[in-house]
């Protein structure tokens, strides 16, 4: 659980450090991070120690704000003390380089703005590739997807639509079984509508569908794993009482099959 909290906090910081939007330009860079974990193992009567080393490299391109490209890769090394790795007798583990983010975005509104010098009444952005996807306050969806995303801006309204697949080797929602822990094949699509006509509040509503196509590995071929679900959400986010006092509220209805 501690590593999940750390990974999520690191993910938020890295996704916020996007290169500045310039009219024309190529950018590249990287991050190196180190973390030390100490696990209390009551059953084994011991502490387990892990040193986690991570290197991320990224590159981006921006053409007049109309065409944007971004890619980020990760390489990691988990360095356990001797005998401390609970899941692998090889002790240490090297994570093969993986693509965390890789997307292209086309901004039709910016294209029209460049040509006419005026902001169009309707804005449209199309993003294709691997990106971190959310719905609402990220209560029911907060994961990287290989997806297509549409963002439409209207007077006082924003519309977002996504359709995509989970990254195959990412952590499964039903991660209680080792047969599917790193086997995640889900088709996810959804639509979100938000009202932007209020100064300090952004009410929203969404529908999200999760269709499970995950199959277990050969170690457990007779067991069927399936968790498909649907969600309807209503909520709001913004500031209350003080300019920097932010709030989020969300009510979700869920149904499905397993």
PDB file of C-alpha atoms in Angstrom:
ATOM      1  CA  UNK A   1       0.000   0.000   0.000  1.00  0.00           C
ATOM      2  CA  UNK A   2       2.863   2.370   0.784  1.00  0.00           C
ATOM      3  CA  UNK A   3       4.386   1.919  -2.656  1.00  0.00           C
ATOM      4  CA  UNK A   4       1.022   2.611  -4.302  1.00  0.00           C
ATOM      5  CA  UNK A   5       0.680   5.885  -2.408  1.00  0.00           C
ATOM      6  CA  UNK A   6       4.235   6.864  -3.329  1.00  0.00           C
ATOM      7  CA  UNK A   7       3.742   5.908  -7.004  1.00  0.00           C
ATOM      8  CA  UNK A   8       0.535   7.953  -7.218  1.00  0.00           C
ATOM      9  CA  UNK A   9       2.105  11.017  -5.604  1.00  0.00           C
ATOM     10  CA  UNK A  10       5.063  10.754  -7.983  1.00  0.00           C
ATOM     11  CA  UNK A  11       2.730  10.306 -10.961  1.00  0.00           C
ATOM     12  CA  UNK A  12       0.837  13.497 -10.103  1.00  0.00           C
ATOM     13  CA  UNK A  13       4.046  15.529  -9.820  1.00  0.00           C
ATOM     14  CA  UNK A  14       5.453  14.229 -13.104  1.00  0.00           C
ATOM     15  CA  UNK A  15       2.239  14.756 -15.080  1.00  0.00           C
ATOM     16  CA  UNK A  16       2.081  18.348 -13.832  1.00  0.00           C
ATOM     17  CA  UNK A  17       5.607  19.059 -15.060  1.00  0.00           C
ATOM     18  CA  UNK A  18       4.631  19.194 -18.712  1.00  0.00           C
ATOM     19  CA  UNK A  19       6.797  21.346 -21.000  1.00  0.00           C
ATOM     20  CA  UNK A  20       5.547  24.877 -21.514  1.00  0.00           C
ATOM     21  CA  UNK A  21       3.354  25.364 -24.563  1.00  0.00           C
ATOM     22  CA  UNK A  22       5.434  27.336 -27.056  1.00  0.00           C
ATOM     23  CA  UNK A  23       4.428  28.268 -30.568  1.00  0.00           C
ATOM     24  CA  UNK A  24       7.155  26.109 -32.074  1.00  0.00           C
ATOM     25  CA  UNK A  25       9.628  23.913 -30.312  1.00  0.00           C
ATOM     26  CA  UNK A  26      11.204  20.626 -29.392  1.00  0.00           C
ATOM     27  CA  UNK A  27      11.908  19.762 -25.775  1.00  0.00           C
ATOM     28  CA  UNK A  28      13.463  16.785 -24.033  1.00  0.00           C
ATOM     29  CA  UNK A  29      14.549  15.919 -20.546  1.00  0.00           C
ATOM     30  CA  UNK A  30      14.438  13.356 -17.794  1.00  0.00           C
ATOM     31  CA  UNK A  31      13.954  12.634 -14.114  1.00  0.00           C
ATOM     32  CA  UNK A  32      15.820  10.349 -11.760  1.00  0.00           C
ATOM     33  CA  UNK A  33      14.107   9.282  -8.547  1.00  0.00           C
ATOM     34  CA  UNK A  34      15.123   7.139  -5.590  1.00  0.00           C
ATOM     35  CA  UNK A  35      12.910   5.779  -2.814  1.00  0.00           C
ATOM     36  CA  UNK A  36      13.656   3.689   0.263  1.00  0.00           C
ATOM     37  CA  UNK A  37      10.908   1.440   1.668  1.00  0.00           C
ATOM     38  CA  UNK A  38      10.904  -0.396   4.998  1.00  0.00           C
ATOM     39  CA  UNK A  39       8.173  -3.045   5.338  1.00  0.00           C
ATOM     40  CA  UNK A  40       7.142  -4.509   8.676  1.00  0.00           C
ATOM     41  CA  UNK A  41       6.481  -8.249   8.209  1.00  0.00           C
ATOM     42  CA  UNK A  42       4.723  -9.418  11.419  1.00  0.00           C
ATOM     43  CA  UNK A  43       4.374 -13.012  10.194  1.00  0.00           C
ATOM     44  CA  UNK A  44       8.049 -13.298   9.393  1.00  0.00           C
ATOM     45  CA  UNK A  45       9.081 -11.311  12.438  1.00  0.00           C
ATOM     46  CA  UNK A  46      11.322  -9.035  10.394  1.00  0.00           C
ATOM     47  CA  UNK A  47      11.608  -5.855   8.370  1.00  0.00           C
ATOM     48  CA  UNK A  48      11.993  -5.980   4.605  1.00  0.00           C
ATOM     49  CA  UNK A  49      14.028  -3.322   2.820  1.00  0.00           C
ATOM     50  CA  UNK A  50      13.603  -2.133  -0.769  1.00  0.00           C
ATOM     51  CA  UNK A  51      15.541   0.535  -2.630  1.00  0.00           C
ATOM     52  CA  UNK A  52      13.717   1.669  -5.775  1.00  0.00           C
ATOM     53  CA  UNK A  53      15.619   3.420  -8.561  1.00  0.00           C
ATOM     54  CA  UNK A  54      13.711   4.956 -11.474  1.00  0.00           C
ATOM     55  CA  UNK A  55      14.824   6.822 -14.584  1.00  0.00           C
ATOM     56  CA  UNK A  56      12.348   8.586 -16.854  1.00  0.00           C
ATOM     57  CA  UNK A  57      13.165  10.221 -20.200  1.00  0.00           C
ATOM     58  CA  UNK A  58      10.715  12.375 -22.140  1.00  0.00           C
ATOM     59  CA  UNK A  59      10.422  14.353 -25.341  1.00  0.00           C
ATOM     60  CA  UNK A  60       7.807  16.717 -26.763  1.00  0.00           C
ATOM     61  CA  UNK A  61       7.085  18.715 -29.880  1.00  0.00           C
ATOM     62  CA  UNK A  62       4.688  21.609 -30.401  1.00  0.00           C
ATOM     63  CA  UNK A  63       3.710  23.139 -33.741  1.00  0.00           C
ATOM     64  CA  UNK A  64       1.946  26.478 -33.196  1.00  0.00           C
ATOM     65  CA  UNK A  65      -0.249  24.961 -30.499  1.00  0.00           C
ATOM     66  CA  UNK A  66      -2.144  22.960 -33.134  1.00  0.00           C
ATOM     67  CA  UNK A  67      -0.117  19.759 -33.193  1.00  0.00           C
ATOM     68  CA  UNK A  68       1.462  18.442 -29.999  1.00  0.00           C
ATOM     69  CA  UNK A  69       3.437  15.260 -29.421  1.00  0.00           C
ATOM     70  CA  UNK A  70       4.627  13.817 -26.118  1.00  0.00           C
ATOM     71  CA  UNK A  71       6.401  10.612 -25.080  1.00  0.00           C
ATOM     72  CA  UNK A  72       7.783   9.431 -21.735  1.00  0.00           C
ATOM     73  CA  UNK A  73       9.630   6.186 -20.999  1.00  0.00           C
ATOM     74  CA  UNK A  74      10.482   4.514 -17.688  1.00  0.00           C
ATOM     75  CA  UNK A  75      13.252   2.175 -16.602  1.00  0.00           C
ATOM     76  CA  UNK A  76      13.349   0.925 -12.994  1.00  0.00           C
ATOM     77  CA  UNK A  77      15.426  -1.258 -10.673  1.00  0.00           C
ATOM     78  CA  UNK A  78      14.085  -2.784  -7.443  1.00  0.00           C
ATOM     79  CA  UNK A  79      17.005  -3.492  -5.111  1.00  0.00           C
ATOM     80  CA  UNK A  80      15.990  -5.724  -2.174  1.00  0.00           C
ATOM     81  CA  UNK A  81      18.115  -6.710   0.771  1.00  0.00           C
ATOM     82  CA  UNK A  82      19.171 -10.351   0.652  1.00  0.00           C
ATOM     83  CA  UNK A  83      16.177 -12.602   1.332  1.00  0.00           C
ATOM     84  CA  UNK A  84      13.718  -9.708   1.590  1.00  0.00           C
ATOM     85  CA  UNK A  85      11.921 -10.002  -1.766  1.00  0.00           C
ATOM     86  CA  UNK A  86       8.608 -11.742  -0.922  1.00  0.00           C
ATOM     87  CA  UNK A  87       7.685 -12.553  -4.502  1.00  0.00           C
ATOM     88  CA  UNK A  88      10.863 -13.539  -6.317  1.00  0.00           C
ATOM     89  CA  UNK A  89      13.815 -15.695  -5.307  1.00  0.00           C
ATOM     90  CA  UNK A  90      16.063 -13.715  -7.646  1.00  0.00           C
ATOM     91  CA  UNK A  91      16.026 -10.920  -5.039  1.00  0.00           C
ATOM     92  CA  UNK A  92      16.423  -7.900  -7.326  1.00  0.00           C
ATOM     93  CA  UNK A  93      14.329  -7.126 -10.381  1.00  0.00           C
ATOM     94  CA  UNK A  94      14.905  -4.954 -13.427  1.00  0.00           C
ATOM     95  CA  UNK A  95      11.816  -3.456 -15.031  1.00  0.00           C
ATOM     96  CA  UNK A  96      12.118  -3.535 -18.802  1.00  0.00           C
ATOM     97  CA  UNK A  97      11.815  -0.055 -20.317  1.00  0.00           C
ATOM     98  CA  UNK A  98       8.144   0.821 -20.684  1.00  0.00           C
ATOM     99  CA  UNK A  99       6.272   3.640 -22.385  1.00  0.00           C
ATOM    100  CA  UNK A 100       4.306   5.513 -19.730  1.00  0.00           C
ATOM    101  CA  UNK A 101       2.917   8.248 -22.004  1.00  0.00           C
ATOM    102  CA  UNK A 102       2.848   8.568 -25.783  1.00  0.00           C
ATOM    103  CA  UNK A 103       0.240  10.751 -27.450  1.00  0.00           C
ATOM    104  CA  UNK A 104      -0.571  13.161 -30.252  1.00  0.00           C
ATOM    105  CA  UNK A 105      -3.047  16.038 -29.849  1.00  0.00           C
ATOM    106  CA  UNK A 106      -4.751  18.102 -32.539  1.00  0.00           C
ATOM    107  CA  UNK A 107      -6.384  21.402 -31.487  1.00  0.00           C
ATOM    108  CA  UNK A 108      -8.930  22.602 -34.049  1.00  0.00           C
ATOM    109  CA  UNK A 109      -9.780  25.706 -32.029  1.00  0.00           C
ATOM    110  CA  UNK A 110      -6.136  26.807 -31.997  1.00  0.00           C
ATOM    111  CA  UNK A 111      -5.876  26.203 -35.745  1.00  0.00           C
ATOM    112  CA  UNK A 112      -8.843  28.525 -36.386  1.00  0.00           C
ATOM    113  CA  UNK A 113      -7.458  31.061 -33.915  1.00  0.00           C
ATOM    114  CA  UNK A 114      -4.125  31.107 -35.762  1.00  0.00           C
ATOM    115  CA  UNK A 115      -5.851  31.692 -39.095  1.00  0.00           C
ATOM    116  CA  UNK A 116      -8.436  34.288 -38.079  1.00  0.00           C
ATOM    117  CA  UNK A 117      -6.970  35.876 -34.955  1.00  0.00           C
ATOM    118  CA  UNK A 118     -10.230  35.235 -33.107  1.00  0.00           C
ATOM    119  CA  UNK A 119     -11.248  32.524 -30.686  1.00  0.00           C
ATOM    120  CA  UNK A 120     -13.921  30.282 -32.271  1.00  0.00           C
ATOM    121  CA  UNK A 121     -17.228  29.796 -30.422  1.00  0.00           C
ATOM    122  CA  UNK A 122     -16.618  26.041 -30.309  1.00  0.00           C
ATOM    123  CA  UNK A 123     -13.324  24.384 -29.438  1.00  0.00           C
ATOM    124  CA  UNK A 124     -12.351  20.818 -30.305  1.00  0.00           C
ATOM    125  CA  UNK A 125      -9.306  18.823 -29.241  1.00  0.00           C
ATOM    126  CA  UNK A 126      -8.508  15.284 -30.340  1.00  0.00           C
ATOM    127  CA  UNK A 127      -5.922  13.252 -28.432  1.00  0.00           C
ATOM    128  CA  UNK A 128      -4.750   9.791 -29.524  1.00  0.00           C
ATOM    129  CA  UNK A 129      -2.321   7.544 -27.674  1.00  0.00           C
ATOM    130  CA  UNK A 130      -1.358   6.478 -24.160  1.00  0.00           C
ATOM    131  CA  UNK A 131      -2.376   9.004 -21.519  1.00  0.00           C
ATOM    132  CA  UNK A 132      -3.629   9.089 -17.931  1.00  0.00           C
ATOM    133  CA  UNK A 133      -7.442   9.120 -18.073  1.00  0.00           C
ATOM    134  CA  UNK A 134      -9.924  10.362 -15.477  1.00  0.00           C
ATOM    135  CA  UNK A 135     -13.652  10.945 -15.149  1.00  0.00           C
ATOM    136  CA  UNK A 136     -15.231  13.353 -12.683  1.00  0.00           C
ATOM    137  CA  UNK A 137     -13.020  13.641  -9.608  1.00  0.00           C
ATOM    138  CA  UNK A 138     -11.115  10.473 -10.637  1.00  0.00           C
ATOM    139  CA  UNK A 139     -13.064   8.359  -8.148  1.00  0.00           C
ATOM    140  CA  UNK A 140     -14.031   5.594 -10.607  1.00  0.00           C
ATOM    141  CA  UNK A 141     -11.426   6.114 -13.347  1.00  0.00           C
ATOM    142  CA  UNK A 142      -7.802   7.095 -12.799  1.00  0.00           C
ATOM    143  CA  UNK A 143      -5.482   4.967 -14.924  1.00  0.00           C
ATOM    144  CA  UNK A 144      -3.395   5.118 -18.106  1.00  0.00           C
ATOM    145  CA  UNK A 145      -5.281   4.090 -21.240  1.00  0.00           C
ATOM    146  CA  UNK A 146      -4.418   3.523 -24.879  1.00  0.00           C
ATOM    147  CA  UNK A 147      -7.255   5.715 -26.027  1.00  0.00           C
ATOM    148  CA  UNK A 148      -8.917   8.313 -28.187  1.00  0.00           C
ATOM    149  CA  UNK A 149     -10.190  11.385 -26.338  1.00  0.00           C
ATOM    150  CA  UNK A 150     -12.392  14.211 -27.601  1.00  0.00           C
ATOM    151  CA  UNK A 151     -12.682  17.501 -25.707  1.00  0.00           C
ATOM    152  CA  UNK A 152     -15.359  19.939 -26.893  1.00  0.00           C
ATOM    153  CA  UNK A 153     -15.662  23.460 -25.442  1.00  0.00           C
ATOM    154  CA  UNK A 154     -18.967  25.315 -25.840  1.00  0.00           C
ATOM    155  CA  UNK A 155     -20.183  28.530 -24.220  1.00  0.00           C
ATOM    156  CA  UNK A 156     -20.670  27.530 -20.547  1.00  0.00           C
ATOM    157  CA  UNK A 157     -20.247  23.814 -21.286  1.00  0.00           C
ATOM    158  CA  UNK A 158     -17.411  21.286 -21.614  1.00  0.00           C
ATOM    159  CA  UNK A 159     -17.831  17.826 -23.109  1.00  0.00           C
ATOM    160  CA  UNK A 160     -15.315  14.986 -22.855  1.00  0.00           C
ATOM    161  CA  UNK A 161     -15.575  11.572 -24.495  1.00  0.00           C
ATOM    162  CA  UNK A 162     -13.050   8.738 -24.263  1.00  0.00           C
ATOM    163  CA  UNK A 163     -12.761   5.214 -25.639  1.00  0.00           C
ATOM    164  CA  UNK A 164      -9.756   3.017 -25.051  1.00  0.00           C
ATOM    165  CA  UNK A 165      -8.102  -0.074 -23.627  1.00  0.00           C
ATOM    166  CA  UNK A 166      -6.187  -0.509 -20.402  1.00  0.00           C
ATOM    167  CA  UNK A 167      -2.442  -1.060 -20.681  1.00  0.00           C
ATOM    168  CA  UNK A 168      -2.101  -4.853 -20.870  1.00  0.00           C
ATOM    169  CA  UNK A 169       0.567  -5.349 -18.185  1.00  0.00           C
ATOM    170  CA  UNK A 170      -0.831  -2.768 -15.746  1.00  0.00           C
ATOM    171  CA  UNK A 171      -2.255  -3.702 -12.338  1.00  0.00           C
ATOM    172  CA  UNK A 172      -5.706  -5.274 -12.639  1.00  0.00           C
ATOM    173  CA  UNK A 173      -8.671  -3.935 -10.678  1.00  0.00           C
ATOM    174  CA  UNK A 174      -9.250  -7.459  -9.324  1.00  0.00           C
ATOM    175  CA  UNK A 175      -5.632  -7.827  -8.237  1.00  0.00           C
ATOM    176  CA  UNK A 176      -6.262 -10.447  -5.559  1.00  0.00           C
ATOM    177  CA  UNK A 177      -5.222 -13.262  -7.916  1.00  0.00           C
ATOM    178  CA  UNK A 178      -1.672 -13.678  -9.195  1.00  0.00           C
ATOM    179  CA  UNK A 179      -3.134 -15.110 -12.418  1.00  0.00           C
ATOM    180  CA  UNK A 180      -4.346 -11.662 -13.479  1.00  0.00           C
ATOM    181  CA  UNK A 181      -2.335  -9.304 -11.254  1.00  0.00           C
ATOM    182  CA  UNK A 182      -0.370  -7.961 -14.241  1.00  0.00           C
ATOM    183  CA  UNK A 183      -2.866  -8.946 -16.920  1.00  0.00           C
ATOM    184  CA  UNK A 184      -5.393  -6.209 -17.615  1.00  0.00           C
ATOM    185  CA  UNK A 185      -7.499  -6.159 -20.797  1.00  0.00           C
ATOM    186  CA  UNK A 186     -10.497  -3.899 -20.377  1.00  0.00           C
ATOM    187  CA  UNK A 187     -12.384  -1.780 -22.891  1.00  0.00           C
ATOM    188  CA  UNK A 188     -13.399   1.512 -21.296  1.00  0.00           C
ATOM    189  CA  UNK A 189     -15.508   4.285 -22.739  1.00  0.00           C
ATOM    190  CA  UNK A 190     -17.361   7.187 -21.240  1.00  0.00           C
ATOM    191  CA  UNK A 191     -18.825  10.658 -21.639  1.00  0.00           C
ATOM    192  CA  UNK A 192     -18.645  13.586 -19.221  1.00  0.00           C
ATOM    193  CA  UNK A 193     -20.556  16.879 -19.364  1.00  0.00           C
ATOM    194  CA  UNK A 194     -19.563  19.832 -17.165  1.00  0.00           C
ATOM    195  CA  UNK A 195     -21.169  23.249 -16.704  1.00  0.00           C
ATOM    196  CA  UNK A 196     -18.583  26.065 -16.664  1.00  0.00           C
ATOM    197  CA  UNK A 197     -20.894  29.066 -16.363  1.00  0.00           C
ATOM    198  CA  UNK A 198     -20.325  29.487 -12.613  1.00  0.00           C
ATOM    199  CA  UNK A 199     -17.388  31.440 -11.240  1.00  0.00           C
ATOM    200  CA  UNK A 200     -16.354  29.117  -8.414  1.00  0.00           C
ATOM    201  CA  UNK A 201     -18.088  25.826  -9.118  1.00  0.00           C
ATOM    202  CA  UNK A 202     -17.932  23.215 -11.869  1.00  0.00           C
ATOM    203  CA  UNK A 203     -20.836  20.744 -11.650  1.00  0.00           C
ATOM    204  CA  UNK A 204     -20.553  17.652 -13.842  1.00  0.00           C
ATOM    205  CA  UNK A 205     -22.218  14.387 -14.792  1.00  0.00           C
ATOM    206  CA  UNK A 206     -20.815  11.341 -16.552  1.00  0.00           C
ATOM    207  CA  UNK A 207     -21.445   7.798 -17.745  1.00  0.00           C
ATOM    208  CA  UNK A 208     -18.640   5.222 -17.815  1.00  0.00           C
ATOM    209  CA  UNK A 209     -18.548   1.655 -19.140  1.00  0.00           C
ATOM    210  CA  UNK A 210     -15.917  -0.962 -18.240  1.00  0.00           C
ATOM    211  CA  UNK A 211     -16.007  -4.208 -20.246  1.00  0.00           C
ATOM    212  CA  UNK A 212     -13.626  -6.907 -19.016  1.00  0.00           C
ATOM    213  CA  UNK A 213     -11.791  -9.068 -21.579  1.00  0.00           C
ATOM    214  CA  UNK A 214      -9.044 -10.290 -19.230  1.00  0.00           C
ATOM    215  CA  UNK A 215      -8.012 -13.940 -19.445  1.00  0.00           C
ATOM    216  CA  UNK A 216      -5.916 -15.717 -16.806  1.00  0.00           C
ATOM    217  CA  UNK A 217      -2.502 -17.100 -17.633  1.00  0.00           C
ATOM    218  CA  UNK A 218      -1.809 -20.779 -18.321  1.00  0.00           C
ATOM    219  CA  UNK A 219      -1.242 -21.512 -14.617  1.00  0.00           C
ATOM    220  CA  UNK A 220      -4.988 -21.235 -13.979  1.00  0.00           C
ATOM    221  CA  UNK A 221      -6.730 -22.004 -17.301  1.00  0.00           C
ATOM    222  CA  UNK A 222      -9.969 -23.326 -15.780  1.00  0.00           C
ATOM    223  CA  UNK A 223     -10.724 -20.260 -13.694  1.00  0.00           C
ATOM    224  CA  UNK A 224     -12.756 -17.468 -15.278  1.00  0.00           C
ATOM    225  CA  UNK A 225     -12.023 -13.888 -14.204  1.00  0.00           C
ATOM    226  CA  UNK A 226     -14.517 -11.226 -15.160  1.00  0.00           C
ATOM    227  CA  UNK A 227     -15.586  -7.904 -13.700  1.00  0.00           C
ATOM    228  CA  UNK A 228     -17.578  -5.667 -16.039  1.00  0.00           C
ATOM    229  CA  UNK A 229     -19.315  -2.608 -14.669  1.00  0.00           C
ATOM    230  CA  UNK A 230     -21.177   0.587 -15.486  1.00  0.00           C
ATOM    231  CA  UNK A 231     -21.099   3.889 -13.614  1.00  0.00           C
ATOM    232  CA  UNK A 232     -23.213   7.037 -13.487  1.00  0.00           C
ATOM    233  CA  UNK A 233     -21.756   9.953 -11.573  1.00  0.00           C
ATOM    234  CA  UNK A 234     -22.885  13.401 -10.440  1.00  0.00           C
ATOM    235  CA  UNK A 235     -20.711  15.888  -8.650  1.00  0.00           C
ATOM    236  CA  UNK A 236     -19.072  19.270  -8.427  1.00  0.00           C
ATOM    237  CA  UNK A 237     -15.644  20.764  -7.778  1.00  0.00           C
ATOM    238  CA  UNK A 238     -14.383  24.263  -7.185  1.00  0.00           C
ATOM    239  CA  UNK A 239     -13.699  26.646  -4.311  1.00  0.00           C
ATOM    240  CA  UNK A 240     -15.801  27.454  -1.248  1.00  0.00           C
ATOM    241  CA  UNK A 241     -15.636  30.278   1.310  1.00  0.00           C
ATOM    242  CA  UNK A 242     -11.970  31.089   0.553  1.00  0.00           C
ATOM    243  CA  UNK A 243     -10.272  31.472  -2.854  1.00  0.00           C
ATOM    244  CA  UNK A 244      -7.774  28.681  -2.151  1.00  0.00           C
ATOM    245  CA  UNK A 245     -10.109  26.355  -0.244  1.00  0.00           C
ATOM    246  CA  UNK A 246     -10.936  23.711  -2.830  1.00  0.00           C
ATOM    247  CA  UNK A 247     -13.607  21.044  -2.584  1.00  0.00           C
ATOM    248  CA  UNK A 248     -14.688  17.972  -4.542  1.00  0.00           C
ATOM    249  CA  UNK A 249     -17.907  16.036  -4.156  1.00  0.00           C
ATOM    250  CA  UNK A 250     -19.225  13.118  -6.163  1.00  0.00           C
ATOM    251  CA  UNK A 251     -22.108  10.641  -6.003  1.00  0.00           C
ATOM    252  CA  UNK A 252     -21.703   7.417  -7.999  1.00  0.00           C
ATOM    253  CA  UNK A 253     -24.093   4.639  -8.937  1.00  0.00           C
ATOM    254  CA  UNK A 254     -22.557   1.316 -10.015  1.00  0.00           C
ATOM    255  CA  UNK A 255     -23.961  -1.877 -11.469  1.00  0.00           C
ATOM    256  CA  UNK A 256     -22.523  -4.753 -13.470  1.00  0.00           C
ATOM    257  CA  UNK A 257     -21.626  -8.414 -13.415  1.00  0.00           C
ATOM    258  CA  UNK A 258     -18.833 -10.627 -12.179  1.00  0.00           C
TER     259      UNK A 258
END
